[in-house]
């Protein structure tokens, strides 16, 4: 039988038979060396039924090859094993379904607890002397955006990338997971530095504008009294509000202890 005739017998199209041939599942009994035409025997339709049903049941190509010469009893046994596997997967899915709501509720409570902790810390922090910003700006641009960040987390039900040292404000903020020595890292170039300052407001107006679609890193080495959650968040909030609002960029902020008793600041840009 030609491939078209065999395809009609099997109720499939010739493309399926060519695919089975390439996968070495069902080879034609003869291939004309001159025309390349494939020829099949009627008895091979039984092999086609076996292959089609195994494939439909989710058996892999390798598994189907291994059952090519199997008896009907062996095929039935293979189906039983596949059924057991499917039942096991179904039980696992049901367990996941049952735990889904519990985990979602737990996540919401966890995020809300974090919101309360960080908001309390920020409310206790007075940025006026350090940054020269008023209460309205601080509550709107800094604390307001922290709350917006947590609202977004609750919508996404995802705290995997949460950090207490930064928040988004229409921007992508990524505090460093591992402390990087930006002063030695060849992937960053230094744009600005200032040393021996008392308050951030002393140099804030001198910083260069942050360009869009660019990754920046802020490095502070400061006295212990400045190492507070409110310090880093306020710095990011001030930058986003005054220099870089409404555009895409990455901002990272590392705050570490000073080594010489003086306050230091560096601004880096990723190369």
PDB file of C-alpha atoms in Angstrom, residues 19-256:
ATOM      1  CA  UNK A  19       6.852  11.496  11.644  1.00  0.00           C
ATOM      2  CA  UNK A  20       6.564   7.930  12.982  1.00  0.00           C
ATOM      3  CA  UNK A  21       9.095   6.874  10.367  1.00  0.00           C
ATOM      4  CA  UNK A  22      11.581   9.592  11.432  1.00  0.00           C
ATOM      5  CA  UNK A  23      11.106   8.631  15.095  1.00  0.00           C
ATOM      6  CA  UNK A  24      11.673   4.974  14.152  1.00  0.00           C
ATOM      7  CA  UNK A  25       8.325   3.945  15.542  1.00  0.00           C
ATOM      8  CA  UNK A  26       6.680   2.674  12.380  1.00  0.00           C
ATOM      9  CA  UNK A  27       8.940   2.091   9.403  1.00  0.00           C
ATOM     10  CA  UNK A  28       7.543   1.326   5.920  1.00  0.00           C
ATOM     11  CA  UNK A  29       8.238  -2.168   4.657  1.00  0.00           C
ATOM     12  CA  UNK A  30       9.717  -0.700   1.506  1.00  0.00           C
ATOM     13  CA  UNK A  31      11.050   2.620   0.239  1.00  0.00           C
ATOM     14  CA  UNK A  32      11.446   2.923  -3.527  1.00  0.00           C
ATOM     15  CA  UNK A  33      15.082   3.826  -4.118  1.00  0.00           C
ATOM     16  CA  UNK A  34      14.211   5.761  -7.256  1.00  0.00           C
ATOM     17  CA  UNK A  35      11.060   7.653  -6.273  1.00  0.00           C
ATOM     18  CA  UNK A  36      11.415   7.621  -2.486  1.00  0.00           C
ATOM     19  CA  UNK A  37       7.820   6.426  -2.143  1.00  0.00           C
ATOM     20  CA  UNK A  38       6.977   4.586   1.096  1.00  0.00           C
ATOM     21  CA  UNK A  39       4.980   1.345   1.058  1.00  0.00           C
ATOM     22  CA  UNK A  40       3.210  -0.339   3.983  1.00  0.00           C
ATOM     23  CA  UNK A  41       1.452  -3.619   4.660  1.00  0.00           C
ATOM     24  CA  UNK A  42      -2.096  -3.824   6.021  1.00  0.00           C
ATOM     25  CA  UNK A  43      -0.926  -5.637   9.176  1.00  0.00           C
ATOM     26  CA  UNK A  44       1.085  -2.564  10.193  1.00  0.00           C
ATOM     27  CA  UNK A  45      -2.201  -0.806  10.932  1.00  0.00           C
ATOM     28  CA  UNK A  46      -2.228  -2.736  14.220  1.00  0.00           C
ATOM     29  CA  UNK A  47       1.166  -1.261  15.077  1.00  0.00           C
ATOM     30  CA  UNK A  48      -0.221   2.168  14.215  1.00  0.00           C
ATOM     31  CA  UNK A  49      -3.099   1.693  16.672  1.00  0.00           C
ATOM     32  CA  UNK A  50      -0.638   0.711  19.385  1.00  0.00           C
ATOM     33  CA  UNK A  51       1.644   3.685  18.764  1.00  0.00           C
ATOM     34  CA  UNK A  52      -1.195   6.197  18.490  1.00  0.00           C
ATOM     35  CA  UNK A  53      -2.815   5.110  21.752  1.00  0.00           C
ATOM     36  CA  UNK A  54       0.444   5.007  23.671  1.00  0.00           C
ATOM     37  CA  UNK A  55       1.295   8.459  22.410  1.00  0.00           C
ATOM     38  CA  UNK A  56      -2.155   9.802  23.307  1.00  0.00           C
ATOM     39  CA  UNK A  57      -1.784   8.318  26.808  1.00  0.00           C
ATOM     40  CA  UNK A  58       1.374  10.345  27.369  1.00  0.00           C
ATOM     41  CA  UNK A  59       4.065   7.736  26.766  1.00  0.00           C
ATOM     42  CA  UNK A  60       7.373   9.158  25.600  1.00  0.00           C
ATOM     43  CA  UNK A  61       8.955   8.215  22.284  1.00  0.00           C
ATOM     44  CA  UNK A  62      11.519   6.079  24.122  1.00  0.00           C
ATOM     45  CA  UNK A  63       8.786   4.329  26.088  1.00  0.00           C
ATOM     46  CA  UNK A  64       6.824   3.615  22.905  1.00  0.00           C
ATOM     47  CA  UNK A  65       9.924   2.191  21.229  1.00  0.00           C
ATOM     48  CA  UNK A  66      10.410  -0.095  24.230  1.00  0.00           C
ATOM     49  CA  UNK A  67       6.875  -1.408  23.820  1.00  0.00           C
ATOM     50  CA  UNK A  68       7.090  -1.888  20.062  1.00  0.00           C
ATOM     51  CA  UNK A  69       7.208  -5.675  20.305  1.00  0.00           C
ATOM     52  CA  UNK A  70       5.168  -5.978  23.491  1.00  0.00           C
ATOM     53  CA  UNK A  71       2.114  -8.249  23.695  1.00  0.00           C
ATOM     54  CA  UNK A  72      -1.343  -6.895  24.409  1.00  0.00           C
ATOM     55  CA  UNK A  73      -1.020  -8.062  28.023  1.00  0.00           C
ATOM     56  CA  UNK A  74       2.220  -6.104  28.388  1.00  0.00           C
ATOM     57  CA  UNK A  75       0.597  -3.052  26.804  1.00  0.00           C
ATOM     58  CA  UNK A  76      -2.304  -3.249  29.262  1.00  0.00           C
ATOM     59  CA  UNK A  77       0.171  -3.461  32.134  1.00  0.00           C
ATOM     60  CA  UNK A  78       1.997  -0.417  30.811  1.00  0.00           C
ATOM     61  CA  UNK A  79      -1.310   1.479  30.715  1.00  0.00           C
ATOM     62  CA  UNK A  80      -1.990   0.473  34.333  1.00  0.00           C
ATOM     63  CA  UNK A  81       1.389   1.863  35.404  1.00  0.00           C
ATOM     64  CA  UNK A  82       0.717   5.076  33.522  1.00  0.00           C
ATOM     65  CA  UNK A  83      -2.681   5.347  35.243  1.00  0.00           C
ATOM     66  CA  UNK A  84      -1.003   4.959  38.648  1.00  0.00           C
ATOM     67  CA  UNK A  85       1.446   7.727  37.767  1.00  0.00           C
ATOM     68  CA  UNK A  86      -1.410   9.998  36.693  1.00  0.00           C
ATOM     69  CA  UNK A  87      -3.367   9.251  39.872  1.00  0.00           C
ATOM     70  CA  UNK A  88      -0.297  10.094  41.953  1.00  0.00           C
ATOM     71  CA  UNK A  89       0.105  13.429  40.139  1.00  0.00           C
ATOM     72  CA  UNK A  90      -3.604  14.137  40.626  1.00  0.00           C
ATOM     73  CA  UNK A  91      -3.359  13.477  44.389  1.00  0.00           C
ATOM     74  CA  UNK A  92      -0.398  15.829  44.569  1.00  0.00           C
ATOM     75  CA  UNK A  93      -2.314  18.548  42.679  1.00  0.00           C
ATOM     76  CA  UNK A  94      -5.230  18.154  45.078  1.00  0.00           C
ATOM     77  CA  UNK A  95      -2.885  18.563  48.053  1.00  0.00           C
ATOM     78  CA  UNK A  96      -1.491  21.719  46.491  1.00  0.00           C
ATOM     79  CA  UNK A  97      -5.008  22.992  45.868  1.00  0.00           C
ATOM     80  CA  UNK A  98      -5.916  22.460  49.519  1.00  0.00           C
ATOM     81  CA  UNK A  99      -2.806  24.271  50.787  1.00  0.00           C
ATOM     82  CA  UNK A 100      -3.104  27.129  48.298  1.00  0.00           C
ATOM     83  CA  UNK A 101      -5.573  29.274  50.230  1.00  0.00           C
ATOM     84  CA  UNK A 102      -3.763  28.701  53.515  1.00  0.00           C
ATOM     85  CA  UNK A 103      -0.448  29.808  52.025  1.00  0.00           C
ATOM     86  CA  UNK A 104      -2.033  32.833  50.372  1.00  0.00           C
ATOM     87  CA  UNK A 105      -3.587  33.948  53.660  1.00  0.00           C
ATOM     88  CA  UNK A 106      -0.318  33.359  55.497  1.00  0.00           C
ATOM     89  CA  UNK A 107       1.548  35.408  52.901  1.00  0.00           C
ATOM     90  CA  UNK A 108      -0.847  38.328  53.260  1.00  0.00           C
ATOM     91  CA  UNK A 109      -0.396  38.306  57.042  1.00  0.00           C
ATOM     92  CA  UNK A 110       3.384  38.112  56.666  1.00  0.00           C
ATOM     93  CA  UNK A 111       3.469  41.062  54.288  1.00  0.00           C
ATOM     94  CA  UNK A 112       1.157  43.071  56.534  1.00  0.00           C
ATOM     95  CA  UNK A 113       3.410  42.371  59.521  1.00  0.00           C
ATOM     96  CA  UNK A 114       6.390  43.640  57.550  1.00  0.00           C
ATOM     97  CA  UNK A 115       4.415  46.709  56.545  1.00  0.00           C
ATOM     98  CA  UNK A 116       3.682  47.505  60.180  1.00  0.00           C
ATOM     99  CA  UNK A 117       7.300  46.982  61.239  1.00  0.00           C
ATOM    100  CA  UNK A 118       8.907  49.104  58.549  1.00  0.00           C
ATOM    101  CA  UNK A 119       6.226  51.817  58.675  1.00  0.00           C
ATOM    102  CA  UNK A 120       6.708  52.087  62.451  1.00  0.00           C
ATOM    103  CA  UNK A 121      10.457  52.436  61.924  1.00  0.00           C
ATOM    104  CA  UNK A 122       9.973  55.110  59.284  1.00  0.00           C
ATOM    105  CA  UNK A 123       7.451  57.034  61.358  1.00  0.00           C
ATOM    106  CA  UNK A 124       9.988  57.171  64.176  1.00  0.00           C
ATOM    107  CA  UNK A 125      12.650  58.525  61.835  1.00  0.00           C
ATOM    108  CA  UNK A 126      12.920  62.311  61.429  1.00  0.00           C
ATOM    109  CA  UNK A 127      14.497  63.178  58.041  1.00  0.00           C
ATOM    110  CA  UNK A 128      14.286  66.941  58.448  1.00  0.00           C
ATOM    111  CA  UNK A 129      17.796  67.581  59.717  1.00  0.00           C
ATOM    112  CA  UNK A 130      19.466  64.913  57.588  1.00  0.00           C
ATOM    113  CA  UNK A 131      17.749  65.498  54.245  1.00  0.00           C
ATOM    114  CA  UNK A 132      16.142  68.896  54.586  1.00  0.00           C
ATOM    115  CA  UNK A 133      12.706  67.613  53.608  1.00  0.00           C
ATOM    116  CA  UNK A 134       9.454  68.499  55.305  1.00  0.00           C
ATOM    117  CA  UNK A 135       6.943  66.171  56.932  1.00  0.00           C
ATOM    118  CA  UNK A 136       4.529  66.311  53.985  1.00  0.00           C
ATOM    119  CA  UNK A 137       7.209  65.239  51.501  1.00  0.00           C
ATOM    120  CA  UNK A 138       8.411  62.456  53.798  1.00  0.00           C
ATOM    121  CA  UNK A 139       4.966  61.003  54.419  1.00  0.00           C
ATOM    122  CA  UNK A 140       3.939  61.265  50.751  1.00  0.00           C
ATOM    123  CA  UNK A 141       7.089  60.352  48.826  1.00  0.00           C
ATOM    124  CA  UNK A 142       8.740  57.955  51.253  1.00  0.00           C
ATOM    125  CA  UNK A 143       6.221  56.359  53.595  1.00  0.00           C
ATOM    126  CA  UNK A 144       3.468  56.581  50.981  1.00  0.00           C
ATOM    127  CA  UNK A 145       5.572  54.688  48.472  1.00  0.00           C
ATOM    128  CA  UNK A 146       6.528  52.065  51.045  1.00  0.00           C
ATOM    129  CA  UNK A 147       2.823  51.401  51.562  1.00  0.00           C
ATOM    130  CA  UNK A 148       2.319  51.287  47.784  1.00  0.00           C
ATOM    131  CA  UNK A 149       5.123  48.742  47.616  1.00  0.00           C
ATOM    132  CA  UNK A 150       3.409  46.518  50.181  1.00  0.00           C
ATOM    133  CA  UNK A 151       0.075  46.891  48.396  1.00  0.00           C
ATOM    134  CA  UNK A 152       1.782  45.646  45.251  1.00  0.00           C
ATOM    135  CA  UNK A 153       3.281  42.705  47.148  1.00  0.00           C
ATOM    136  CA  UNK A 154      -0.150  41.743  48.450  1.00  0.00           C
ATOM    137  CA  UNK A 155      -1.582  41.876  44.922  1.00  0.00           C
ATOM    138  CA  UNK A 156       1.229  39.653  43.668  1.00  0.00           C
ATOM    139  CA  UNK A 157       1.314  37.465  46.808  1.00  0.00           C
ATOM    140  CA  UNK A 158       5.089  37.352  46.453  1.00  0.00           C
ATOM    141  CA  UNK A 159       7.707  38.334  49.006  1.00  0.00           C
ATOM    142  CA  UNK A 160      10.612  36.410  47.507  1.00  0.00           C
ATOM    143  CA  UNK A 161      12.488  39.548  46.485  1.00  0.00           C
ATOM    144  CA  UNK A 162      11.476  41.757  49.410  1.00  0.00           C
ATOM    145  CA  UNK A 163      14.135  43.696  51.285  1.00  0.00           C
ATOM    146  CA  UNK A 164      13.758  46.097  54.186  1.00  0.00           C
ATOM    147  CA  UNK A 165      16.297  48.466  52.638  1.00  0.00           C
ATOM    148  CA  UNK A 166      14.411  49.620  49.546  1.00  0.00           C
ATOM    149  CA  UNK A 167      11.053  50.112  47.912  1.00  0.00           C
ATOM    150  CA  UNK A 168       9.772  50.850  44.383  1.00  0.00           C
ATOM    151  CA  UNK A 169       8.263  54.177  43.373  1.00  0.00           C
ATOM    152  CA  UNK A 170       7.462  53.601  39.724  1.00  0.00           C
ATOM    153  CA  UNK A 171      11.077  52.489  39.469  1.00  0.00           C
ATOM    154  CA  UNK A 172      12.905  49.212  39.923  1.00  0.00           C
ATOM    155  CA  UNK A 173      14.855  49.236  43.171  1.00  0.00           C
ATOM    156  CA  UNK A 174      17.191  46.362  43.848  1.00  0.00           C
ATOM    157  CA  UNK A 175      19.226  46.522  47.057  1.00  0.00           C
ATOM    158  CA  UNK A 176      22.245  44.256  46.699  1.00  0.00           C
ATOM    159  CA  UNK A 177      21.728  40.686  47.911  1.00  0.00           C
ATOM    160  CA  UNK A 178      25.471  40.361  48.429  1.00  0.00           C
ATOM    161  CA  UNK A 179      27.621  43.264  49.501  1.00  0.00           C
ATOM    162  CA  UNK A 180      29.659  44.430  46.526  1.00  0.00           C
ATOM    163  CA  UNK A 181      32.810  46.485  46.812  1.00  0.00           C
ATOM    164  CA  UNK A 182      31.809  49.105  44.250  1.00  0.00           C
ATOM    165  CA  UNK A 183      35.119  50.913  44.715  1.00  0.00           C
ATOM    166  CA  UNK A 184      36.920  47.913  43.211  1.00  0.00           C
ATOM    167  CA  UNK A 185      34.232  46.400  40.984  1.00  0.00           C
ATOM    168  CA  UNK A 186      35.208  46.913  37.311  1.00  0.00           C
ATOM    169  CA  UNK A 187      31.544  46.757  36.253  1.00  0.00           C
ATOM    170  CA  UNK A 188      30.825  50.136  37.883  1.00  0.00           C
ATOM    171  CA  UNK A 189      32.234  53.580  37.304  1.00  0.00           C
ATOM    172  CA  UNK A 190      32.197  56.298  39.937  1.00  0.00           C
ATOM    173  CA  UNK A 191      30.210  59.404  39.018  1.00  0.00           C
ATOM    174  CA  UNK A 192      30.319  61.394  42.229  1.00  0.00           C
ATOM    175  CA  UNK A 193      31.855  61.266  45.703  1.00  0.00           C
ATOM    176  CA  UNK A 194      31.804  63.423  48.788  1.00  0.00           C
ATOM    177  CA  UNK A 195      33.489  62.955  52.175  1.00  0.00           C
ATOM    178  CA  UNK A 196      33.443  64.440  55.640  1.00  0.00           C
ATOM    179  CA  UNK A 197      29.874  65.715  55.372  1.00  0.00           C
ATOM    180  CA  UNK A 198      27.509  66.037  58.300  1.00  0.00           C
ATOM    181  CA  UNK A 199      24.137  65.701  56.582  1.00  0.00           C
ATOM    182  CA  UNK A 200      22.984  64.433  53.179  1.00  0.00           C
ATOM    183  CA  UNK A 201      21.321  67.774  52.496  1.00  0.00           C
ATOM    184  CA  UNK A 202      24.800  69.324  52.422  1.00  0.00           C
ATOM    185  CA  UNK A 203      25.558  67.713  49.031  1.00  0.00           C
ATOM    186  CA  UNK A 204      22.205  66.469  47.707  1.00  0.00           C
ATOM    187  CA  UNK A 205      21.799  69.378  45.299  1.00  0.00           C
ATOM    188  CA  UNK A 206      25.249  68.762  43.794  1.00  0.00           C
ATOM    189  CA  UNK A 207      24.569  65.187  42.679  1.00  0.00           C
ATOM    190  CA  UNK A 208      24.264  64.543  38.930  1.00  0.00           C
ATOM    191  CA  UNK A 209      20.859  63.770  37.479  1.00  0.00           C
ATOM    192  CA  UNK A 210      20.106  60.064  37.148  1.00  0.00           C
ATOM    193  CA  UNK A 211      19.567  58.980  33.546  1.00  0.00           C
ATOM    194  CA  UNK A 212      16.778  56.660  32.494  1.00  0.00           C
ATOM    195  CA  UNK A 213      17.411  53.014  31.541  1.00  0.00           C
ATOM    196  CA  UNK A 214      20.534  53.011  33.690  1.00  0.00           C
ATOM    197  CA  UNK A 215      21.613  51.082  36.778  1.00  0.00           C
ATOM    198  CA  UNK A 216      23.020  53.055  39.707  1.00  0.00           C
ATOM    199  CA  UNK A 217      24.484  52.120  43.073  1.00  0.00           C
ATOM    200  CA  UNK A 218      24.674  54.365  46.132  1.00  0.00           C
ATOM    201  CA  UNK A 219      27.316  53.581  48.736  1.00  0.00           C
ATOM    202  CA  UNK A 220      27.299  55.178  52.165  1.00  0.00           C
ATOM    203  CA  UNK A 221      29.916  54.703  54.877  1.00  0.00           C
ATOM    204  CA  UNK A 222      28.462  56.513  57.846  1.00  0.00           C
ATOM    205  CA  UNK A 223      28.379  56.768  61.604  1.00  0.00           C
ATOM    206  CA  UNK A 224      26.226  54.258  63.437  1.00  0.00           C
ATOM    207  CA  UNK A 225      23.498  56.791  64.201  1.00  0.00           C
ATOM    208  CA  UNK A 226      22.730  57.103  60.479  1.00  0.00           C
ATOM    209  CA  UNK A 227      22.470  53.359  59.903  1.00  0.00           C
ATOM    210  CA  UNK A 228      18.705  53.187  60.163  1.00  0.00           C
ATOM    211  CA  UNK A 229      16.067  51.818  57.799  1.00  0.00           C
ATOM    212  CA  UNK A 230      14.653  55.311  57.392  1.00  0.00           C
ATOM    213  CA  UNK A 231      17.980  56.660  56.150  1.00  0.00           C
ATOM    214  CA  UNK A 232      18.284  54.398  53.092  1.00  0.00           C
ATOM    215  CA  UNK A 233      14.601  54.589  52.198  1.00  0.00           C
ATOM    216  CA  UNK A 234      14.512  58.354  52.521  1.00  0.00           C
ATOM    217  CA  UNK A 235      17.603  58.691  50.336  1.00  0.00           C
ATOM    218  CA  UNK A 236      15.999  56.610  47.604  1.00  0.00           C
ATOM    219  CA  UNK A 237      12.719  58.475  47.956  1.00  0.00           C
ATOM    220  CA  UNK A 238      14.385  61.854  47.682  1.00  0.00           C
ATOM    221  CA  UNK A 239      16.336  60.839  44.584  1.00  0.00           C
ATOM    222  CA  UNK A 240      13.291  59.414  42.846  1.00  0.00           C
ATOM    223  CA  UNK A 241      11.196  62.472  43.670  1.00  0.00           C
ATOM    224  CA  UNK A 242      13.712  65.175  42.829  1.00  0.00           C
ATOM    225  CA  UNK A 243      15.913  63.682  40.141  1.00  0.00           C
ATOM    226  CA  UNK A 244      14.553  60.596  38.478  1.00  0.00           C
ATOM    227  CA  UNK A 245      10.796  60.269  38.607  1.00  0.00           C
ATOM    228  CA  UNK A 246       8.698  58.499  36.009  1.00  0.00           C
ATOM    229  CA  UNK A 247      11.471  56.755  34.101  1.00  0.00           C
ATOM    230  CA  UNK A 248      12.926  53.262  34.127  1.00  0.00           C
ATOM    231  CA  UNK A 249      16.133  52.676  36.031  1.00  0.00           C
ATOM    232  CA  UNK A 250      17.629  50.522  38.794  1.00  0.00           C
ATOM    233  CA  UNK A 251      18.761  51.965  42.101  1.00  0.00           C
ATOM    234  CA  UNK A 252      20.678  50.114  44.791  1.00  0.00           C
ATOM    235  CA  UNK A 253      21.663  51.540  48.179  1.00  0.00           C
ATOM    236  CA  UNK A 254      24.294  50.077  50.535  1.00  0.00           C
ATOM    237  CA  UNK A 255      24.843  51.629  53.949  1.00  0.00           C
ATOM    238  CA  UNK A 256      27.837  50.405  55.971  1.00  0.00           C
TER     239      UNK A 256
END
